PDB file of C-alpha atoms in Angstrom:
ATOM      1  CA  MET A 238     120.355 121.659  94.222  1.00  0.00           C
ATOM      2  CA  THR A 239     120.917 118.244  95.797  1.00  0.00           C
ATOM      3  CA  THR A 240     120.805 114.920  93.981  1.00  0.00           C
ATOM      4  CA  PRO A 241     117.283 113.832  92.904  1.00  0.00           C
ATOM      5  CA  ILE A 242     115.711 111.061  94.947  1.00  0.00           C
ATOM      6  CA  LEU A 243     113.576 109.825  92.009  1.00  0.00           C
ATOM      7  CA  THR A 244     114.529 110.243  88.360  1.00  0.00           C
ATOM      8  CA  GLY A 245     113.040 109.240  85.032  1.00  0.00           C
ATOM      9  CA  ARG A 246     115.269 109.388  81.963  1.00  0.00           C
ATOM     10  CA  ASP A 247     114.152 109.206  78.328  1.00  0.00           C
ATOM     11  CA  LEU A 248     110.964 107.323  79.251  1.00  0.00           C
ATOM     12  CA  VAL A 249     108.934 105.947  76.335  1.00  0.00           C
ATOM     13  CA  LYS A 250     105.557 104.213  76.431  1.00  0.00           C
ATOM     14  CA  ARG A 251     103.486 103.361  73.377  1.00  0.00           C
ATOM     15  CA  TYR A 252     100.022 101.885  73.035  1.00  0.00           C
ATOM     16  CA  GLY A 253      99.899 100.786  69.427  1.00  0.00           C
ATOM     17  CA  ARG A 254     100.275 103.924  67.347  1.00  0.00           C
ATOM     18  CA  VAL A 255      99.651 106.202  70.324  1.00  0.00           C
ATOM     19  CA  THR A 256     102.788 107.475  72.086  1.00  0.00           C
ATOM     20  CA  ALA A 257     101.840 108.216  75.691  1.00  0.00           C
ATOM     21  CA  LEU A 258     105.406 108.998  76.823  1.00  0.00           C
ATOM     22  CA  ASP A 259     107.750 110.487  74.255  1.00  0.00           C
ATOM     23  CA  HIS A 260     111.320 110.390  75.652  1.00  0.00           C
ATOM     24  CA  CYS A 261     110.184 112.026  78.894  1.00  0.00           C
ATOM     25  CA  ASP A 262     112.502 113.189  81.699  1.00  0.00           C
ATOM     26  CA  PHE A 263     111.554 113.660  85.342  1.00  0.00           C
ATOM     27  CA  GLU A 264     113.239 114.606  88.623  1.00  0.00           C
ATOM     28  CA  LEU A 265     111.966 114.710  92.200  1.00  0.00           C
ATOM     29  CA  TYR A 266     114.255 116.206  94.844  1.00  0.00           C
ATOM     30  CA  PRO A 267     114.351 115.330  98.562  1.00  0.00           C
ATOM     31  CA  GLY A 268     111.863 117.131 100.786  1.00  0.00           C
ATOM     32  CA  GLU A 269     109.942 118.920  98.034  1.00  0.00           C
ATOM     33  CA  ILE A 270     106.401 118.993  96.739  1.00  0.00           C
ATOM     34  CA  LEU A 271     106.584 118.662  92.961  1.00  0.00           C
ATOM     35  CA  ALA A 272     103.328 119.345  91.135  1.00  0.00           C
ATOM     36  CA  VAL A 273     102.746 117.653  87.790  1.00  0.00           C
ATOM     37  CA  ILE A 274     100.238 119.482  85.596  1.00  0.00           C
ATOM     38  CA  GLY A 275      99.121 119.069  82.009  1.00  0.00           C
ATOM     39  CA  ASP A 276      96.076 118.982  79.777  1.00  0.00           C
ATOM     40  CA  ASN A 277      93.932 115.858  79.512  1.00  0.00           C
ATOM     41  CA  GLY A 278      95.761 113.261  77.440  1.00  0.00           C
ATOM     42  CA  ALA A 279      99.168 114.867  77.991  1.00  0.00           C
ATOM     43  CA  GLY A 280     100.555 111.670  79.542  1.00  0.00           C
ATOM     44  CA  LYS A 281     100.622 112.596  83.245  1.00  0.00           C
ATOM     45  CA  SER A 282      98.971 109.396  84.422  1.00  0.00           C
ATOM     46  CA  THR A 283     101.221 107.259  82.230  1.00  0.00           C
ATOM     47  CA  LEU A 284     104.287 108.986  83.673  1.00  0.00           C
ATOM     48  CA  ILE A 285     103.128 108.374  87.232  1.00  0.00           C
ATOM     49  CA  LYS A 286     102.268 104.750  86.481  1.00  0.00           C
ATOM     50  CA  ALA A 287     105.726 104.219  85.009  1.00  0.00           C
ATOM     51  CA  LEU A 288     107.319 105.657  88.155  1.00  0.00           C
ATOM     52  CA  SER A 289     105.104 103.645  90.518  1.00  0.00           C
ATOM     53  CA  GLY A 290     105.332 100.259  88.795  1.00  0.00           C
ATOM     54  CA  ALA A 291     101.761 100.159  87.450  1.00  0.00           C
ATOM     55  CA  ILE A 292     103.142  99.935  83.899  1.00  0.00           C
ATOM     56  CA  GLN A 293     106.542  99.093  82.464  1.00  0.00           C
ATOM     57  CA  PRO A 294     107.958 101.681  80.032  1.00  0.00           C
ATOM     58  CA  ASP A 295     109.055 100.541  76.582  1.00  0.00           C
ATOM     59  CA  GLY A 296     112.254 102.544  76.862  1.00  0.00           C
ATOM     60  CA  GLY A 297     114.240 104.714  79.247  1.00  0.00           C
ATOM     61  CA  SER A 298     115.134 104.177  82.889  1.00  0.00           C
ATOM     62  CA  VAL A 299     113.961 104.970  86.422  1.00  0.00           C
ATOM     63  CA  HIS A 300     116.419 105.673  89.236  1.00  0.00           C
ATOM     64  CA  LEU A 301     115.646 105.757  92.963  1.00  0.00           C
ATOM     65  CA  GLU A 302     118.323 107.334  95.161  1.00  0.00           C
ATOM     66  CA  GLY A 303     120.781 107.104  92.288  1.00  0.00           C
ATOM     67  CA  ALA A 304     120.310 103.378  91.616  1.00  0.00           C
ATOM     68  CA  GLN A 305     118.417 102.098  88.589  1.00  0.00           C
ATOM     69  CA  VAL A 306     115.230 100.236  89.507  1.00  0.00           C
ATOM     70  CA  HIS A 307     112.900  97.955  87.544  1.00  0.00           C
ATOM     71  CA  PHE A 308     109.413  97.866  89.021  1.00  0.00           C
ATOM     72  CA  HIS A 309     107.310  95.016  87.641  1.00  0.00           C
ATOM     73  CA  SER A 310     104.290  95.885  89.785  1.00  0.00           C
ATOM     74  CA  PRO A 311     103.093  98.511  92.295  1.00  0.00           C
ATOM     75  CA  ASN A 312     104.107  96.066  95.042  1.00  0.00           C
ATOM     76  CA  ASP A 313     107.726  96.344  93.894  1.00  0.00           C
ATOM     77  CA  ALA A 314     107.505 100.141  94.151  1.00  0.00           C
ATOM     78  CA  ARG A 315     105.884  99.929  97.589  1.00  0.00           C
ATOM     79  CA  GLN A 316     108.623  97.652  98.860  1.00  0.00           C
ATOM     80  CA  ALA A 317     111.144 100.211  97.607  1.00  0.00           C
ATOM     81  CA  GLY A 318     109.380 102.973  99.589  1.00  0.00           C
ATOM     82  CA  ILE A 319     107.146 104.573  96.921  1.00  0.00           C
ATOM     83  CA  GLU A 320     103.474 104.852  97.879  1.00  0.00           C
ATOM     84  CA  THR A 321     100.759 106.039  95.481  1.00  0.00           C
ATOM     85  CA  VAL A 322      97.307 107.389  96.349  1.00  0.00           C
ATOM     86  CA  TYR A 323      95.238 107.060  93.185  1.00  0.00           C
ATOM     87  CA  GLN A 324      92.270 109.268  92.394  1.00  0.00           C
ATOM     88  CA  THR A 325      89.947 106.306  93.040  1.00  0.00           C
ATOM     89  CA  LEU A 326      91.682 105.881  96.467  1.00  0.00           C
ATOM     90  CA  ALA A 327      91.865 102.073  95.926  1.00  0.00           C
ATOM     91  CA  MET A 328      90.037 101.398  99.180  1.00  0.00           C
ATOM     92  CA  SER A 329      87.452  98.786 100.129  1.00  0.00           C
ATOM     93  CA  PRO A 330      84.364 100.654 101.398  1.00  0.00           C
ATOM     94  CA  ALA A 331      82.965  97.709 103.365  1.00  0.00           C
ATOM     95  CA  LEU A 332      86.161  97.145 105.369  1.00  0.00           C
ATOM     96  CA  SER A 333      87.229  99.108 108.433  1.00  0.00           C
ATOM     97  CA  ILE A 334      89.754 101.944 108.496  1.00  0.00           C
ATOM     98  CA  ALA A 335      92.377  99.695 110.103  1.00  0.00           C
ATOM     99  CA  ASP A 336      91.770  96.910 107.563  1.00  0.00           C
ATOM    100  CA  ASN A 337      92.133  99.364 104.681  1.00  0.00           C
ATOM    101  CA  MET A 338      95.356 100.825 106.039  1.00  0.00           C
ATOM    102  CA  PHE A 339      96.961  97.370 106.303  1.00  0.00           C
ATOM    103  CA  MET A 340      95.372  95.817 103.215  1.00  0.00           C
ATOM    104  CA  GLY A 341      97.969  93.617 101.534  1.00  0.00           C
ATOM    105  CA  ARG A 342     100.454  93.955 104.404  1.00  0.00           C
ATOM    106  CA  GLU A 343      98.525  92.617 107.352  1.00  0.00           C
ATOM    107  CA  LEU A 344     100.425  91.996 110.564  1.00  0.00           C
ATOM    108  CA  ARG A 345     100.368  88.479 111.985  1.00  0.00           C
ATOM    109  CA  ARG A 346     100.512  87.490 115.607  1.00  0.00           C
ATOM    110  CA  PRO A 347     103.925  86.615 117.004  1.00  0.00           C
ATOM    111  CA  GLY A 348     104.878  83.008 117.520  1.00  0.00           C
ATOM    112  CA  ILE A 349     103.117  79.888 116.314  1.00  0.00           C
ATOM    113  CA  MET A 350      99.688  81.546 116.062  1.00  0.00           C
ATOM    114  CA  GLY A 351     100.964  83.843 113.333  1.00  0.00           C
ATOM    115  CA  SER A 352     103.529  81.661 111.582  1.00  0.00           C
ATOM    116  CA  VAL A 353     101.529  78.404 111.511  1.00  0.00           C
ATOM    117  CA  PHE A 354      97.879  79.331 112.043  1.00  0.00           C
ATOM    118  CA  ARG A 355      98.330  82.708 110.295  1.00  0.00           C
ATOM    119  CA  LYS A 356      96.236  84.624 112.808  1.00  0.00           C
ATOM    120  CA  LEU A 357      96.152  88.385 112.308  1.00  0.00           C
ATOM    121  CA  ASP A 358      97.354  90.737 115.025  1.00  0.00           C
ATOM    122  CA  ARG A 359      94.285  92.977 114.845  1.00  0.00           C
ATOM    123  CA  LYS A 360      95.038  94.786 118.085  1.00  0.00           C
ATOM    124  CA  ARG A 361      98.475  95.873 116.825  1.00  0.00           C
ATOM    125  CA  MET A 362      97.088  96.969 113.457  1.00  0.00           C
ATOM    126  CA  GLU A 363      94.384  99.036 115.156  1.00  0.00           C
ATOM    127  CA  GLU A 364      96.947 100.681 117.455  1.00  0.00           C
ATOM    128  CA  LEU A 365      99.239 101.584 114.547  1.00  0.00           C
ATOM    129  CA  ALA A 366      96.351 102.849 112.415  1.00  0.00           C
ATOM    130  CA  ARG A 367      95.110 105.080 115.230  1.00  0.00           C
ATOM    131  CA  GLU A 368      98.647 106.329 115.856  1.00  0.00           C
ATOM    132  CA  LYS A 369      99.147 107.307 112.200  1.00  0.00           C
ATOM    133  CA  LEU A 370      95.781 109.047 111.982  1.00  0.00           C
ATOM    134  CA  ASN A 371      96.510 110.992 115.167  1.00  0.00           C
ATOM    135  CA  GLU A 372      99.940 112.025 113.854  1.00  0.00           C
ATOM    136  CA  LEU A 373      98.251 113.656 110.864  1.00  0.00           C
ATOM    137  CA  GLY A 374      95.599 115.342 112.976  1.00  0.00           C
ATOM    138  CA  LEU A 375      92.652 113.186 111.855  1.00  0.00           C
ATOM    139  CA  MET A 376      91.077 113.336 115.289  1.00  0.00           C
ATOM    140  CA  THR A 377      87.537 113.460 113.879  1.00  0.00           C
ATOM    141  CA  ILE A 378      87.745 109.718 113.241  1.00  0.00           C
ATOM    142  CA  GLN A 379      86.834 108.239 116.598  1.00  0.00           C
ATOM    143  CA  ASN A 380      86.295 104.572 115.781  1.00  0.00           C
ATOM    144  CA  ILE A 381      89.153 102.901 113.938  1.00  0.00           C
ATOM    145  CA  ASN A 382      86.869  99.919 113.210  1.00  0.00           C
ATOM    146  CA  GLN A 383      84.143 101.839 111.417  1.00  0.00           C
ATOM    147  CA  ALA A 384      83.635 101.044 107.753  1.00  0.00           C
ATOM    148  CA  VAL A 385      85.271 103.397 105.267  1.00  0.00           C
ATOM    149  CA  GLU A 386      81.902 103.808 103.484  1.00  0.00           C
ATOM    150  CA  THR A 387      80.618 105.699 106.556  1.00  0.00           C
ATOM    151  CA  LEU A 388      83.308 108.404 106.209  1.00  0.00           C
ATOM    152  CA  SER A 389      83.040 111.704 104.373  1.00  0.00           C
ATOM    153  CA  GLY A 390      85.034 112.281 101.179  1.00  0.00           C
ATOM    154  CA  GLY A 391      87.654 114.309 103.028  1.00  0.00           C
ATOM    155  CA  GLN A 392      88.017 111.689 105.736  1.00  0.00           C
ATOM    156  CA  ARG A 393      88.469 108.930 103.145  1.00  0.00           C
ATOM    157  CA  GLN A 394      91.157 110.974 101.413  1.00  0.00           C
ATOM    158  CA  GLY A 395      92.765 111.545 104.810  1.00  0.00           C
ATOM    159  CA  VAL A 396      92.852 107.805 105.502  1.00  0.00           C
ATOM    160  CA  ALA A 397      94.416 107.182 102.078  1.00  0.00           C
ATOM    161  CA  VAL A 398      97.087 109.844 102.701  1.00  0.00           C
ATOM    162  CA  ALA A 399      97.725 108.481 106.200  1.00  0.00           C
ATOM    163  CA  ARG A 400      98.184 104.999 104.737  1.00  0.00           C
ATOM    164  CA  ALA A 401     100.683 106.350 102.219  1.00  0.00           C
ATOM    165  CA  ALA A 402     102.531 108.319 104.897  1.00  0.00           C
ATOM    166  CA  ALA A 403     102.664 105.262 107.156  1.00  0.00           C
ATOM    167  CA  PHE A 404     104.368 103.079 104.567  1.00  0.00           C
ATOM    168  CA  GLY A 405     105.880 105.486 102.020  1.00  0.00           C
ATOM    169  CA  SER A 406     109.363 105.857 103.418  1.00  0.00           C
ATOM    170  CA  LYS A 407     110.884 107.604 100.393  1.00  0.00           C
ATOM    171  CA  VAL A 408     108.277 109.033  97.991  1.00  0.00           C
ATOM    172  CA  ILE A 409     104.520 109.642  98.052  1.00  0.00           C
ATOM    173  CA  ILE A 410     102.529 110.150  94.832  1.00  0.00           C
ATOM    174  CA  LEU A 411      99.108 111.811  95.100  1.00  0.00           C
ATOM    175  CA  ASP A 412      96.805 111.702  92.064  1.00  0.00           C
ATOM    176  CA  GLU A 413      94.161 114.469  92.186  1.00  0.00           C
ATOM    177  CA  PRO A 414      93.797 114.336  96.003  1.00  0.00           C
ATOM    178  CA  THR A 415      91.288 117.226  96.179  1.00  0.00           C
ATOM    179  CA  ALA A 416      89.111 116.202  93.221  1.00  0.00           C
ATOM    180  CA  ALA A 417      85.390 116.079  94.086  1.00  0.00           C
ATOM    181  CA  LEU A 418      86.008 117.499  97.580  1.00  0.00           C
ATOM    182  CA  GLY A 419      84.395 120.578  99.088  1.00  0.00           C
ATOM    183  CA  VAL A 420      86.313 123.684 100.117  1.00  0.00           C
ATOM    184  CA  LYS A 421      86.682 122.683 103.775  1.00  0.00           C
ATOM    185  CA  GLU A 422      87.726 119.112 102.986  1.00  0.00           C
ATOM    186  CA  SER A 423      90.161 120.283 100.306  1.00  0.00           C
ATOM    187  CA  ARG A 424      91.770 122.610 102.840  1.00  0.00           C
ATOM    188  CA  LYS A 425      92.263 119.716 105.262  1.00  0.00           C
ATOM    189  CA  VAL A 426      93.880 117.555 102.564  1.00  0.00           C
ATOM    190  CA  LEU A 427      96.262 120.380 101.599  1.00  0.00           C
ATOM    191  CA  GLU A 428      97.248 120.720 105.261  1.00  0.00           C
ATOM    192  CA  LEU A 429      97.859 116.949 105.363  1.00  0.00           C
ATOM    193  CA  ILE A 430     100.103 117.227 102.301  1.00  0.00           C
ATOM    194  CA  GLN A 431     102.172 119.982 103.900  1.00  0.00           C
ATOM    195  CA  ASP A 432     102.334 118.030 107.157  1.00  0.00           C
ATOM    196  CA  VAL A 433     103.662 114.947 105.347  1.00  0.00           C
ATOM    197  CA  ARG A 434     106.263 117.078 103.546  1.00  0.00           C
ATOM    198  CA  SER A 435     107.352 118.588 106.878  1.00  0.00           C
ATOM    199  CA  ARG A 436     108.286 115.040 107.932  1.00  0.00           C
ATOM    200  CA  GLY A 437     110.845 114.981 105.139  1.00  0.00           C
ATOM    201  CA  ILE A 438     108.954 112.822 102.642  1.00  0.00           C
ATOM    202  CA  PRO A 439     108.944 114.279  99.098  1.00  0.00           C
ATOM    203  CA  ILE A 440     105.573 114.363  97.333  1.00  0.00           C
ATOM    204  CA  ILE A 441     104.520 114.221  93.694  1.00  0.00           C
ATOM    205  CA  LEU A 442     101.177 116.017  93.358  1.00  0.00           C
ATOM    206  CA  ILE A 443      99.107 115.549  90.195  1.00  0.00           C
ATOM    207  CA  SER A 444      96.344 118.128  90.055  1.00  0.00           C
ATOM    208  CA  HIS A 445      94.207 120.259  87.743  1.00  0.00           C
ATOM    209  CA  ASN A 446      93.475 122.733  90.542  1.00  0.00           C
ATOM    210  CA  MET A 447      95.829 125.644  89.842  1.00  0.00           C
ATOM    211  CA  PRO A 448      95.230 127.549  93.124  1.00  0.00           C
ATOM    212  CA  HIS A 449      96.080 124.403  95.104  1.00  0.00           C
ATOM    213  CA  VAL A 450      99.152 123.724  92.961  1.00  0.00           C
ATOM    214  CA  PHE A 451     100.496 127.252  93.362  1.00  0.00           C
ATOM    215  CA  GLU A 452      99.782 127.200  97.095  1.00  0.00           C
ATOM    216  CA  VAL A 453     101.699 124.073  98.058  1.00  0.00           C
ATOM    217  CA  ALA A 454     104.160 123.218  95.245  1.00  0.00           C
ATOM    218  CA  ASP A 455     107.861 124.032  95.408  1.00  0.00           C
ATOM    219  CA  ARG A 456     108.272 123.322  91.681  1.00  0.00           C
ATOM    220  CA  ILE A 457     105.816 122.632  88.869  1.00  0.00           C
ATOM    221  CA  HIS A 458     106.520 120.035  86.158  1.00  0.00           C
ATOM    222  CA  ILE A 459     104.483 120.961  83.069  1.00  0.00           C
ATOM    223  CA  HIS A 460     103.677 117.954  80.898  1.00  0.00           C
ATOM    224  CA  ARG A 461     102.635 118.357  77.270  1.00  0.00           C
ATOM    225  CA  LEU A 462     102.344 115.919  74.366  1.00  0.00           C
ATOM    226  CA  GLY A 463     103.903 113.032  76.268  1.00  0.00           C
ATOM    227  CA  LYS A 464     106.991 114.798  77.558  1.00  0.00           C
ATOM    228  CA  ARG A 465     108.180 117.382  80.040  1.00  0.00           C
ATOM    229  CA  LEU A 466     107.788 120.825  78.503  1.00  0.00           C
ATOM    230  CA  THR A 467     109.463 122.706  81.336  1.00  0.00           C
ATOM    231  CA  VAL A 468     109.743 122.983  85.118  1.00  0.00           C
ATOM    232  CA  ILE A 469     108.809 126.319  86.684  1.00  0.00           C
ATOM    233  CA  ASP A 470     109.005 127.960  90.079  1.00  0.00           C
ATOM    234  CA  PRO A 471     105.489 129.032  91.125  1.00  0.00           C
ATOM    235  CA  LYS A 472     106.939 132.212  92.644  1.00  0.00           C
ATOM    236  CA  ASP A 473     108.215 133.318  89.217  1.00  0.00           C
ATOM    237  CA  TYR A 474     105.112 132.617  87.122  1.00  0.00           C
ATOM    238  CA  THR A 475     101.365 133.155  87.296  1.00  0.00           C
ATOM    239  CA  MET A 476      98.598 130.587  87.001  1.00  0.00           C
ATOM    240  CA  SER A 477      97.769 132.062  83.596  1.00  0.00           C
ATOM    241  CA  ASP A 478     101.344 131.422  82.472  1.00  0.00           C
ATOM    242  CA  ALA A 479     101.126 127.784  83.586  1.00  0.00           C
ATOM    243  CA  VAL A 480      97.835 127.236  81.735  1.00  0.00           C
ATOM    244  CA  ALA A 481      99.269 128.887  78.612  1.00  0.00           C
ATOM    245  CA  PHE A 482     102.281 126.551  78.728  1.00  0.00           C
ATOM    246  CA  MET A 483     100.007 123.525  79.213  1.00  0.00           C
ATOM    247  CA  THR A 484      97.781 124.354  76.264  1.00  0.00           C
ATOM    248  CA  GLY A 485     100.516 125.512  73.892  1.00  0.00           C
ATOM    249  CA  ALA A 486      99.322 129.109  73.821  1.00  0.00           C
ATOM    250  CA  LYS A 487     102.717 130.191  75.102  1.00  0.00           C
ATOM    251  CA  GLU A 488     106.175 128.652  74.888  1.00  0.00           C
ATOM    252  CA  PRO A 489     108.520 128.787  77.899  1.00  0.00           C
ATOM    253  CA  GLU A 490     112.024 130.118  77.640  1.00  0.00           C
ATOM    254  CA  PRO A 491     114.613 127.302  77.522  1.00  0.00           C
ATOM    255  CA  VAL A 492     115.802 126.658  81.086  1.00  0.00           C
ATOM    256  CA  ALA A 493     117.613 123.859  82.878  1.00  0.00           C
ATOM    257  CA  ALA A 494     115.196 121.573  84.682  1.00  0.00           C
TER     258      ALA A 494
END
């Protein structure tokens, strides 16, 4: 296998007497969908936050494309090419689709109007937002200026994924992207995930939905008690095996990750 694009080594994070990450290792390879699964409280969210700059680990190291990185905030991770779509979507319902896609990285007009008067280039942002949505097949969204609160759950998730795909040049992290969605909307989001992967961007998928995980994942990282228990190939194991590993009902055979 090729060199990992994103690596976590011996990661430790403690909250008082609670150890959320216990010398955890992690690898994401180029062009793959890596699912991260685990029981509630296993430390999945803490791992993802450590990789995306939302928290700083107490020990261990994170490497991106072979170079050690120190993310002090999610903005640092975004500038390095790592985009995260959180379960809450982190969107402003009252703002338009275009405004949400460029929130925090608004484009300014060229020349003195942008540099001195700091005028936004709304036309350019709308064009780019529409282009990215069309690339991912979100043709049902006709008006790029409509408020996000007017969209369905699946459309909102689609906008969040499109935003990540537009700016995530190296890695995209998706936290429970199909949670609280219906069957049809979940199917559309899974197609979006596969479409993004087909563009060569590796994806970390955190999910409790085993059928979705086994459908789209190339490898499955099983997290238990604050560390990586094992990494499995979904073609070699069943969903029942994965759940048994997660809950401790069954121990995996020792294998190289």
